[in-house]
Coordinates of C-alpha atoms in Angstrom, one line a residue:
X1331 CA 82.7 137.5 41.7
X1332 CA 79.0 138.0 43.1
X1333 CA 76.2 137.6 40.4
X1334 CA 75.3 140.6 37.8
X1335 CA 72.7 142.5 39.7
X1336 CA 70.7 142.8 36.6
X1337 CA 70.0 139.2 36.5
X1338 CA 68.8 139.4 40.4
X1339 CA 66.6 142.1 39.5
X1340 CA 65.2 140.4 36.2
X1341 CA 64.5 137.0 38.8
X1342 CA 62.5 139.8 40.8
X1343 CA 60.7 141.0 38.2
X1344 CA 59.1 137.9 37.5
X1345 CA 58.9 137.2 40.4
X1346 CA 56.5 140.2 40.8
X1347 CA 54.1 138.5 38.2
X1348 CA 53.7 136.2 41.1
X1349 CA 51.5 138.7 42.6
X1350 CA 49.3 138.4 39.3
X1351 CA 48.3 134.5 40.5
X1352 CA 44.7 133.9 41.2
X1353 CA 43.8 132.1 44.1
X1354 CA 41.9 129.4 44.1
X1355 CA 40.6 125.7 46.0
X1356 CA 43.9 124.5 44.7
X1357 CA 45.7 126.5 47.4
X1358 CA 45.4 124.7 50.2
X1359 CA 44.5 126.7 53.8
X1360 CA 43.1 129.7 52.7
X1361 CA 39.5 130.7 53.2
X1362 CA 37.6 130.4 50.7
X1363 CA 36.8 133.8 50.6
X1364 CA 40.5 134.8 49.5
X1365 CA 39.2 132.6 45.8
X1366 CA 39.3 134.5 43.4
X1367 CA 41.4 137.4 44.4
X1368 CA 44.7 137.8 43.2
X1369 CA 47.6 137.4 45.4
X1370 CA 47.9 141.6 45.1
X1371 CA 45.0 141.8 45.6
X1372 CA 43.8 139.4 48.4
X1373 CA 47.2 141.2 50.3
X1374 CA 45.6 144.6 50.0
X1375 CA 43.2 143.3 52.6
X1376 CA 45.1 143.1 55.4
X1377 CA 44.7 139.1 56.1
X1378 CA 45.9 138.2 59.4
X1379 CA 47.1 134.1 60.1
X1380 CA 43.8 134.1 61.9
X1381 CA 42.1 134.8 59.0
X1382 CA 43.7 131.1 57.5
X1383 CA 42.2 127.4 58.2
X1384 CA 43.9 124.9 59.5
X1385 CA 46.5 123.2 59.0
X1386 CA 49.2 126.1 57.7
X1387 CA 52.0 126.3 57.2
X1388 CA 54.5 129.9 57.2
X1389 CA 57.2 131.4 56.6
X1390 CA 58.6 134.1 59.3
X1391 CA 59.3 137.4 57.8
X1392 CA 61.6 138.9 60.6
X1393 CA 63.9 135.6 60.6
X1394 CA 63.9 134.6 57.2
X1395 CA 65.3 137.6 57.0
X1396 CA 67.9 137.0 60.1
X1397 CA 69.2 134.5 58.5
X1398 CA 70.3 135.7 55.3
X1399 CA 72.1 138.2 56.8
X1400 CA 73.6 135.8 59.2
X1401 CA 74.9 133.6 56.4
X1402 CA 76.1 135.9 53.6
X1403 CA 78.2 138.1 56.8
X1404 CA 79.6 134.2 57.9
X1405 CA 81.0 133.6 54.6
X1406 CA 81.7 136.8 53.3
X1407 CA 83.9 136.9 56.6
X1408 CA 85.2 133.4 55.7
X1409 CA 86.2 134.0 52.6
X1410 CA 83.8 131.5 50.6
X1411 CA 81.3 131.9 48.0
X1412 CA 77.6 130.8 48.8
X1413 CA 75.2 129.2 46.1
X1414 CA 72.4 128.0 48.2
X1415 CA 70.8 124.7 47.6
X1416 CA 67.4 125.7 45.9
X1417 CA 65.1 122.6 46.3
X1418 CA 65.3 123.8 49.4
X1419 CA 62.5 125.7 49.0
X1420 CA 61.7 125.6 45.2
X1421 CA 60.8 129.4 45.4
X1422 CA 61.9 131.5 42.5
X1423 CA 60.9 135.0 45.2
X1424 CA 63.4 133.5 47.9
X1425 CA 66.4 132.6 45.3
X1426 CA 65.8 136.4 44.3
X1427 CA 66.0 137.4 47.9
X1428 CA 70.0 135.3 48.1
X1429 CA 71.1 136.7 44.9
X1430 CA 70.4 140.1 46.3
X1431 CA 72.3 139.6 49.6
X1432 CA 75.3 138.8 47.2
X1433 CA 74.8 135.0 46.4
X1434 CA 77.2 133.7 43.7
X1435 CA 74.7 131.8 41.8
X1436 CA 71.9 129.1 42.9
X1437 CA 71.9 125.1 43.5
X1438 CA 69.3 122.7 41.8
X1439 CA 69.2 119.2 42.2
X1440 CA 67.6 118.1 38.6
X1441 CA 67.2 119.2 35.3
X1442 CA 64.0 119.8 35.6
X1443 CA 65.0 122.6 38.7
X1444 CA 67.7 123.9 36.4
X1445 CA 64.5 124.2 34.2
X1446 CA 62.5 125.8 36.5
X1447 CA 65.3 127.9 37.7
X1448 CA 66.0 129.0 34.1
X1449 CA 62.6 130.4 33.1
X1450 CA 63.4 132.9 36.1
X1451 CA 66.4 133.8 34.6
X1452 CA 68.4 132.8 36.5
X1453 CA 72.1 132.7 34.4
X1454 CA 74.6 130.2 37.1
X1455 CA 73.0 127.0 38.3
X1456 CA 75.4 124.3 40.3
X1457 CA 73.4 121.3 39.3
X1458 CA 74.3 119.4 42.4
X1459 CA 74.1 115.8 40.7
X1460 CA 75.1 113.7 37.3
X1461 CA 72.5 115.4 34.6
X1462 CA 72.8 112.1 32.2
X1463 CA 68.5 112.2 30.9
X1464 CA 68.5 113.1 27.6
X1465 CA 66.1 115.5 27.0
X1466 CA 68.1 117.6 30.0
X1467 CA 71.5 117.1 28.3
X1468 CA 69.7 118.5 25.2
X1469 CA 68.0 121.4 26.9
X1470 CA 71.8 122.9 28.9
X1471 CA 73.4 122.8 25.0
X1472 CA 70.5 124.7 23.2
X1473 CA 70.9 126.7 26.5
X1474 CA 73.7 127.7 26.8
X1475 CA 74.1 126.9 22.2
X1476 CA 71.9 130.1 22.7
X1477 CA 73.6 131.7 25.7
X1478 CA 77.2 131.1 26.1
X1479 CA 77.0 133.7 28.9
X1480 CA 74.8 130.8 31.0
X1481 CA 76.5 128.5 33.8
X1482 CA 75.9 125.6 34.7
X1483 CA 77.8 123.0 36.1
X1484 CA 76.7 119.7 36.7
X1485 CA 78.6 117.1 39.2
X1486 CA 79.6 113.4 37.3
X1487 CA 81.1 111.0 39.2
X1488 CA 82.1 107.7 36.9
X1489 CA 83.7 107.1 33.1
X1490 CA 80.3 105.3 32.1
X1491 CA 78.7 108.4 33.1
X1492 CA 81.1 110.2 30.6
X1493 CA 80.6 108.1 28.1
X1494 CA 76.3 108.5 28.7
X1495 CA 76.8 112.3 28.3
X1496 CA 79.1 112.7 25.5
X1497 CA 76.2 110.6 23.9
X1498 CA 73.7 112.6 24.3
X1499 CA 75.5 115.7 23.4
X1500 CA 77.2 114.6 20.7
X1501 CA 73.9 116.3 18.3
X1502 CA 74.7 119.5 20.4
X1503 CA 75.7 122.8 18.1
X1504 CA 79.3 122.4 17.1
X1505 CA 81.4 123.8 20.3
X1506 CA 79.0 124.3 22.7
X1507 CA 80.7 122.3 26.0
X1508 CA 79.1 120.9 29.9
X1509 CA 81.0 122.3 32.6
X1510 CA 81.3 119.5 34.7
X1511 CA 82.5 119.7 38.3
X1512 CA 84.2 115.5 39.1
X1513 CA 82.1 114.6 42.4
X1514 CA 84.1 113.2 44.8
X1515 CA 82.1 110.7 47.1
X1516 CA 82.8 108.2 50.5
X1517 CA 82.7 104.9 51.7
X1518 CA 79.3 103.9 52.5
X1519 CA 78.3 107.2 51.4
X1520 CA 75.7 108.5 48.7
X1521 CA 77.0 109.6 44.7
X1522 CA 80.4 109.7 44.2
X1523 CA 84.0 108.2 43.3
X1524 CA 85.4 106.4 45.8
X1525 CA 88.6 107.5 46.0
X1526 CA 90.8 109.5 44.9
X1527 CA 92.0 107.3 41.8
X1528 CA 89.0 106.7 40.7
X1529 CA 87.9 110.6 40.9
X1530 CA 91.4 110.8 38.6
X1531 CA 90.2 108.2 35.7
X1532 CA 87.2 110.3 35.6
X1533 CA 88.3 114.0 35.5
X1534 CA 90.8 112.2 32.2
X1535 CA 87.7 111.2 30.9
X1536 CA 86.1 114.4 31.0
X1537 CA 89.3 115.6 30.1
X1538 CA 89.6 114.2 26.6
X1539 CA 85.6 115.2 26.1
X1540 CA 85.1 117.2 22.9
X1541 CA 81.3 118.0 24.7
X1542 CA 82.4 118.1 28.4
X1543 CA 84.7 121.0 30.2
X1544 CA 86.5 120.2 33.6
X1545 CA 85.0 123.1 35.5
X1546 CA 86.5 121.7 39.1
X1547 CA 85.7 119.9 42.3
X1548 CA 83.0 119.4 44.2
X1549 CA 80.4 116.6 46.7
X1550 CA 78.6 116.5 49.7
X1551 CA 80.4 115.9 53.3
X1552 CA 77.1 115.1 54.9
X1553 CA 76.1 111.9 52.8
X1554 CA 79.0 111.0 55.6
X1555 CA 78.0 112.3 59.1
X1556 CA 74.9 113.4 60.6
X1557 CA 75.8 114.6 64.3
X1558 CA 78.8 115.8 66.2
X1559 CA 80.6 112.9 67.6
X1560 CA 84.3 112.6 67.9
X1561 CA 84.0 110.1 64.8
X1562 CA 81.7 111.9 62.4
X1563 CA 83.8 115.5 62.9
X1564 CA 86.9 112.8 61.4
X1565 CA 84.8 111.6 59.0
X1566 CA 83.7 114.8 57.7
X1567 CA 87.1 116.4 58.1
X1568 CA 88.8 114.0 56.6
X1569 CA 86.6 113.3 53.4
X1570 CA 87.1 117.6 53.1
X1571 CA 90.8 117.0 53.7
X1572 CA 90.8 114.3 50.2
X1573 CA 88.1 116.6 48.3
X1574 CA 91.1 119.2 48.8
X1575 CA 93.8 116.6 47.3
X1576 CA 91.5 116.0 44.5
X1577 CA 91.7 119.8 43.2
X1578 CA 95.1 119.9 44.2
X1579 CA 96.3 117.3 42.0
X1580 CA 93.8 118.5 39.1
X1581 CA 95.9 121.0 38.9
X1582 CA 99.1 120.1 38.6
X1583 CA 98.6 117.6 36.2
X1584 CA 97.2 120.5 33.9
X1585 CA 93.4 119.2 34.3
X1586 CA 91.7 122.7 33.8
X1587 CA 94.0 123.6 30.5
X1588 CA 90.1 124.8 29.5
X1589 CA 90.1 127.7 31.6
X1590 CA 92.6 129.9 29.3
X1591 CA 95.7 130.1 32.1
X1592 CA 98.5 131.7 30.7
X1593 CA 101.1 132.7 33.9
X1594 CA 102.4 136.4 33.8
X1595 CA 104.6 137.5 36.7
X1596 CA 102.9 134.9 39.1
X1597 CA 99.5 135.7 37.9
X1598 CA 96.8 133.7 35.8
X1599 CA 95.3 135.9 33.3
X1600 CA 93.1 134.9 30.6
X1601 CA 94.4 134.7 27.0
X1602 CA 93.8 137.7 24.6
X1603 CA 89.9 138.3 23.6
X1604 CA 90.9 138.1 19.6
X1605 CA 90.4 141.6 17.5
X1606 CA 86.6 143.0 17.4
X1607 CA 86.3 141.1 13.6
X1608 CA 87.4 137.5 14.4
X1609 CA 85.1 135.1 15.6
X1610 CA 85.6 133.7 19.2
X1611 CA 87.4 130.5 18.7
X1612 CA 84.9 127.3 18.5
X1613 CA 84.3 126.1 22.4
X1614 CA 85.1 129.9 23.8
X1615 CA 82.6 131.8 25.2
X1616 CA 81.4 135.2 23.5
X1617 CA 83.7 138.2 24.1
X1618 CA 82.6 141.7 23.6
X1619 CA 80.1 144.3 26.3
X1620 CA 77.5 142.2 27.3
X1621 CA 79.5 138.9 28.3
X1622 CA 80.0 138.9 31.5
X1623 CA 82.4 135.7 31.1
X1624 CA 84.7 138.3 29.0
X1625 CA 84.2 140.9 32.5
X1626 CA 85.3 138.0 34.8
X1627 CA 86.7 135.3 33.6
X1628 CA 85.9 132.1 34.3
X1629 CA 87.2 129.7 37.7
X1630 CA 87.4 126.6 39.1
X1631 CA 85.0 125.7 41.2
X1632 CA 85.7 123.8 44.9
X1633 CA 82.0 122.8 46.5
X1634 CA 80.9 121.5 49.1
X1635 CA 78.6 121.9 52.0
X1636 CA 75.7 121.1 53.1
X1637 CA 74.3 123.2 56.8
X1638 CA 74.7 120.8 58.9
X1639 CA 79.0 121.1 58.1
X1640 CA 79.6 125.0 56.6
X1641 CA 82.2 125.5 59.5
X1642 CA 84.5 123.0 59.1
X1643 CA 84.3 123.2 54.6
X1644 CA 85.7 126.6 56.2
X1645 CA 87.9 125.3 58.3
X1646 CA 89.6 122.2 55.2
X1647 CA 88.4 124.5 51.9
X1648 CA 89.0 128.1 52.3
X1649 CA 92.7 128.2 52.1
X1650 CA 91.7 127.4 48.1
X1651 CA 89.9 130.4 47.3
X1652 CA 92.1 132.7 44.5
X1653 CA 89.9 133.5 42.6
X1654 CA 92.1 136.1 41.2
X1655 CA 94.3 133.2 40.2
X1656 CA 97.7 134.9 42.2
X1657 CA 99.2 131.4 43.0
X1658 CA 98.1 129.1 39.3
X1659 CA 94.3 128.6 37.8
X1660 CA 91.9 131.2 39.3
X1661 CA 90.0 129.1 42.2
X1662 CA 86.3 130.1 43.9
X1663 CA 85.3 127.6 46.9
X1664 CA 81.3 127.8 46.8
X1665 CA 78.9 126.4 49.8
X1666 CA 75.9 125.0 48.6
X1667 CA 73.9 125.2 51.9
X1668 CA 69.9 125.3 51.6
X1669 CA 68.4 124.9 55.0
X1670 CA 70.1 127.7 56.5
X1671 CA 68.2 130.0 55.3
X1672 CA 64.7 128.5 57.4
X1673 CA 66.6 126.9 59.6
X1674 CA 64.3 124.8 62.3
X1675 CA 63.8 123.5 65.6
X1676 CA 64.8 119.9 65.0
X1677 CA 67.9 118.7 63.2
X1678 CA 69.5 121.8 62.3
X1679 CA 69.5 123.3 65.3
X1680 CA 70.9 120.7 67.1
X1681 CA 73.5 120.3 64.2
X1682 CA 74.2 124.1 62.7
X1683 CA 77.2 125.8 63.9
X1684 CA 75.1 128.7 63.7
X1685 CA 72.6 128.1 66.3
X1686 CA 71.4 129.4 69.0
X1687 CA 74.2 128.2 72.0
X1688 CA 76.4 127.9 69.1
X1689 CA 77.0 131.6 67.7
X1690 CA 77.2 135.3 68.7
X1691 CA 74.4 135.8 65.9
X1692 CA 72.4 132.7 65.9
X1693 CA 70.0 131.4 62.6
X1694 CA 65.9 131.6 63.7
X1695 CA 64.1 129.3 63.3
X1696 CA 61.6 130.5 59.8
X1697 CA 58.9 127.9 59.8
X1698 CA 56.1 126.5 62.2
X1699 CA 53.0 124.6 61.3
X1700 CA 49.6 125.1 63.4
X1701 CA 46.9 122.5 64.1
X1702 CA 43.6 122.7 64.9
X1703 CA 43.0 120.1 67.7
X1704 CA 39.7 118.5 66.7
X1705 CA 39.4 115.4 68.6
X1706 CA 39.7 114.4 72.9
X1707 CA 39.2 110.6 72.7
X1708 CA 41.3 110.3 75.4
X1709 CA 42.2 112.4 78.8
X1710 CA 46.1 112.3 77.5
X1711 CA 45.5 112.8 74.3
X1712 CA 44.8 114.9 71.5
X1713 CA 44.3 114.6 67.5
X1714 CA 45.5 117.7 65.9
X1715 CA 44.4 118.5 61.7
X1716 CA 48.5 118.1 60.4
X1717 CA 49.9 114.8 59.4
X1718 CA 52.5 113.7 56.7
X1719 CA 50.4 115.5 54.0
X1720 CA 51.4 118.8 55.9
X1721 CA 54.2 118.6 57.9
X1722 CA 57.8 117.4 57.8
X1723 CA 59.0 113.9 59.8
X1724 CA 61.8 112.7 58.1
X1725 CA 63.9 114.4 60.7
X1726 CA 61.8 115.1 63.5
X1727 CA 58.6 114.7 64.5
X1728 CA 56.5 118.6 65.3
X1729 CA 57.4 119.9 68.6
X1730 CA 54.6 121.1 70.4
X1731 CA 55.4 124.5 71.1
X1732 CA 52.3 127.0 72.7
X1733 CA 48.6 126.8 72.6
X1734 CA 46.1 129.6 71.3
X1735 CA 43.3 130.2 74.3
X1736 CA 40.0 128.4 74.1
X1737 CA 38.6 131.5 74.0
X1738 CA 40.2 132.3 70.4
X1739 CA 39.0 129.5 68.1
X1740 CA 41.6 130.7 65.6
X1741 CA 45.1 130.9 64.5
X1742 CA 46.0 134.2 66.3
X1743 CA 48.9 134.3 68.7
X1744 CA 46.3 136.4 72.2
X1745 CA 45.8 134.4 74.5
X1746 CA 48.3 132.2 73.9
X1747 CA 48.7 129.5 77.7
X1748 CA 51.8 127.6 77.6
X1749 CA 50.9 123.5 76.7
X1750 CA 51.1 120.6 79.9
X1751 CA 54.4 119.7 80.5
X1752 CA 55.6 116.6 78.6
X1753 CA 53.4 117.7 75.3
X1754 CA 54.9 115.3 72.9
X1755 CA 53.6 114.8 69.2
X1756 CA 54.6 110.6 69.5
X1757 CA 53.5 110.0 65.5
X1758 CA 51.7 111.5 62.2
X1759 CA 49.0 109.9 60.4
X1760 CA 48.2 111.2 56.5
X1761 CA 46.0 114.0 58.0
X1762 CA 46.8 113.6 62.3
X1763 CA 48.6 114.8 64.7
X1764 CA 48.9 112.8 68.1
X1765 CA 49.3 114.6 70.7
X1766 CA 50.3 113.4 74.2
X1767 CA 49.8 114.8 76.8
X1768 CA 50.6 113.0 79.7
X1769 CA 48.9 113.9 83.1
X1770 CA 47.0 116.4 81.4
X1771 CA 42.5 116.8 82.3
X1772 CA 40.2 116.3 79.5
X1773 CA 40.1 119.9 79.8
X1774 CA 43.4 121.2 78.4
X1775 CA 44.2 121.5 75.5
X1776 CA 40.0 121.6 74.1
X1777 CA 38.8 120.8 71.2
X1778 CA 39.5 123.8 68.9
X1779 CA 42.3 125.5 70.0
X1780 CA 45.0 125.3 67.9
X1781 CA 48.8 124.8 68.6
X1782 CA 52.1 126.1 66.8
X1783 CA 54.2 123.4 66.0
X1784 CA 58.0 123.8 65.9
X1785 CA 59.2 121.4 62.7
X1786 CA 62.0 119.6 61.5
X1787 CA 64.0 119.3 58.5
X1788 CA 62.9 122.1 55.6
X1789 CA 63.9 120.3 52.6
X1790 CA 60.4 118.3 53.8
X1791 CA 58.3 121.2 54.4
X1792 CA 58.0 123.5 51.5
X1793 CA 57.6 120.4 49.0
X1794 CA 53.8 119.8 51.1
X1795 CA 52.9 123.6 49.8
X1796 CA 52.4 125.4 46.9
X1797 CA 51.6 128.8 47.9
X1798 CA 52.8 129.2 51.7
X1799 CA 51.8 132.4 53.5
X1800 CA 54.8 134.8 55.6
X1801 CA 53.6 136.1 58.6
X1802 CA 56.0 139.5 59.6
X1803 CA 56.1 137.6 62.9
X1804 CA 55.3 134.0 64.4
X1805 CA 55.8 135.5 68.2
X1806 CA 53.5 138.8 67.3
X1807 CA 50.4 138.5 69.3
X1808 CA 48.7 138.6 65.7
X1809 CA 50.4 137.0 63.4
X1810 CA 49.2 139.2 60.0
X1811 CA 50.5 137.6 56.6
X1812 CA 52.6 140.4 54.1
X1813 CA 53.6 138.2 51.6
X1814 CA 53.2 134.6 50.1
X1815 CA 55.8 132.3 49.0
X1816 CA 55.3 129.9 45.4
X1817 CA 56.7 127.1 45.1
X1818 CA 57.6 124.9 42.0
X1819 CA 57.7 121.2 43.1

C-alpha cells in the first residue's frame, strides 16, 4: 500500500523547479557573489562550505541518506507504514526522498501546511490536528470533490469539533465527506479525547455525520512522557494499549462500516464496483482505471508515534496491522516519526531507540550549525555569531564539537583542532552564543575561528532558514555543497 510511484515522481518534478529559484539577499548566509544566479547555476560553480558566510545551518547528505534507509528498513521489518511528519522540515525535497523510499504518505500539522503539500502533488496527507478553520475545510472539500483519489485524514477529539466541522462543510459539493481519525489523549497531555468513553462519543458523532467519515484512531504518545524512565515507559505503553482497545471496540461496534466491508470466506472484500455505465454512489470514491482507490481498497488507520518511542508503538500496535482484512476491518498501522531523517546531537540522540549505542544500524545527526567567534572579552568566554534566530534551543542548547584552526578563517574543516576541555554554550541571545571556556587562555578560540555546533531538535532548526545548504559530509576536510533545501514556513 505504498504511495504510487507516480506521485513521488510528480513531487520530484515539482521539486526540480526549485533549481530555477534565483538567489538573493533574502537567502541568509549566501555570499553576494551568488545573488542573481539560480540555485542550479550556483551549484555548477562547485561551491564549498567555506564559500558561505556565518552563521549557517547545514544538512549532511551522507547522514540524510543513511537515516532514510535505516528507518525505512526498520519500519518494513516491524510491519508498519511510515507517514513522516513533514512539518519537521517543510521541505518538499525531503518529502520526495522519503516517498521514494516507500513512505505511505506525509503527515502535516495545519491546514495551510496541507495546502503546501498538495500544491507539490501530495495525494495522501495525514493532518495530525483538528481542521476546524473554515477556509481550510472549504479547501479540503473542494480538493476532494475535484479529485476523489486525494486522501486527507483530519483528527477530531470532541463532539463540539465534529459539529464545527459539519457546519463549515454544509456547503460542500454533494457526496463529499472528510476522513477523520478520532484522537485519543491522555492525562495532562495535549489534545485528544480524555478516556475511552469520550472517544466513543466522538466516534458516534462522526458515525452519524453526513459530512465526515470515521477513518481510524490516532494520537501522540510523546505528549505524555519525555524520557525513558520506567514510569515514562509504563505511561506510554498504557496509552498505546488504550489506543488499541479503542480501535478494536470501534470495529466491534461497526463504526467503520463506511469502508464497505463484506466478509467472504473470512476475508474482507470491497463491494463490487457499479457497472461501467452506472454512476458511482454518492460519497464513494470513483471507480476506473485511473483511480488509486479502485486498485487498493480503503483501510482504517491506527496512527501514533513521534521519534522518541517508535519501538513502543510497534510493540503495542503493530499486531493490529491487517491490510488485507483477513480478520475483519482492513487496517494499516501508520508511524508518523518526523525527526528521524535529520536526527540530532541532543534530545533525540538520547531518547531514540535507533540512536548510536542502541541500534546495530544507528541514526546519525545530519544537521550542524557553524558559527564564528566575533569577540573574546574574557579569557573564559567567546561570543559566536549564531543565536536564537539561527539555531534551535528549546530542547537543549547547541553543543560545541570542534573548531577550525586559526590559519583558516573560513568554514573548512582543514586544520581543525579540539576545543578546550569543558567548552559549552551557556546561553543564546538573538544573534550571539555564549561559549564558555573553563580554564582557557586568551589565545584559544581566537576571533575569526569557526566552531561547529551539534544541535538538538530538528523541528525548530528548519524554521529559521528558507534555504539550507546540503553538504556532502560534515566530517570531510573541506565539505562541498551538493544541494540546497527550500523550506516553506
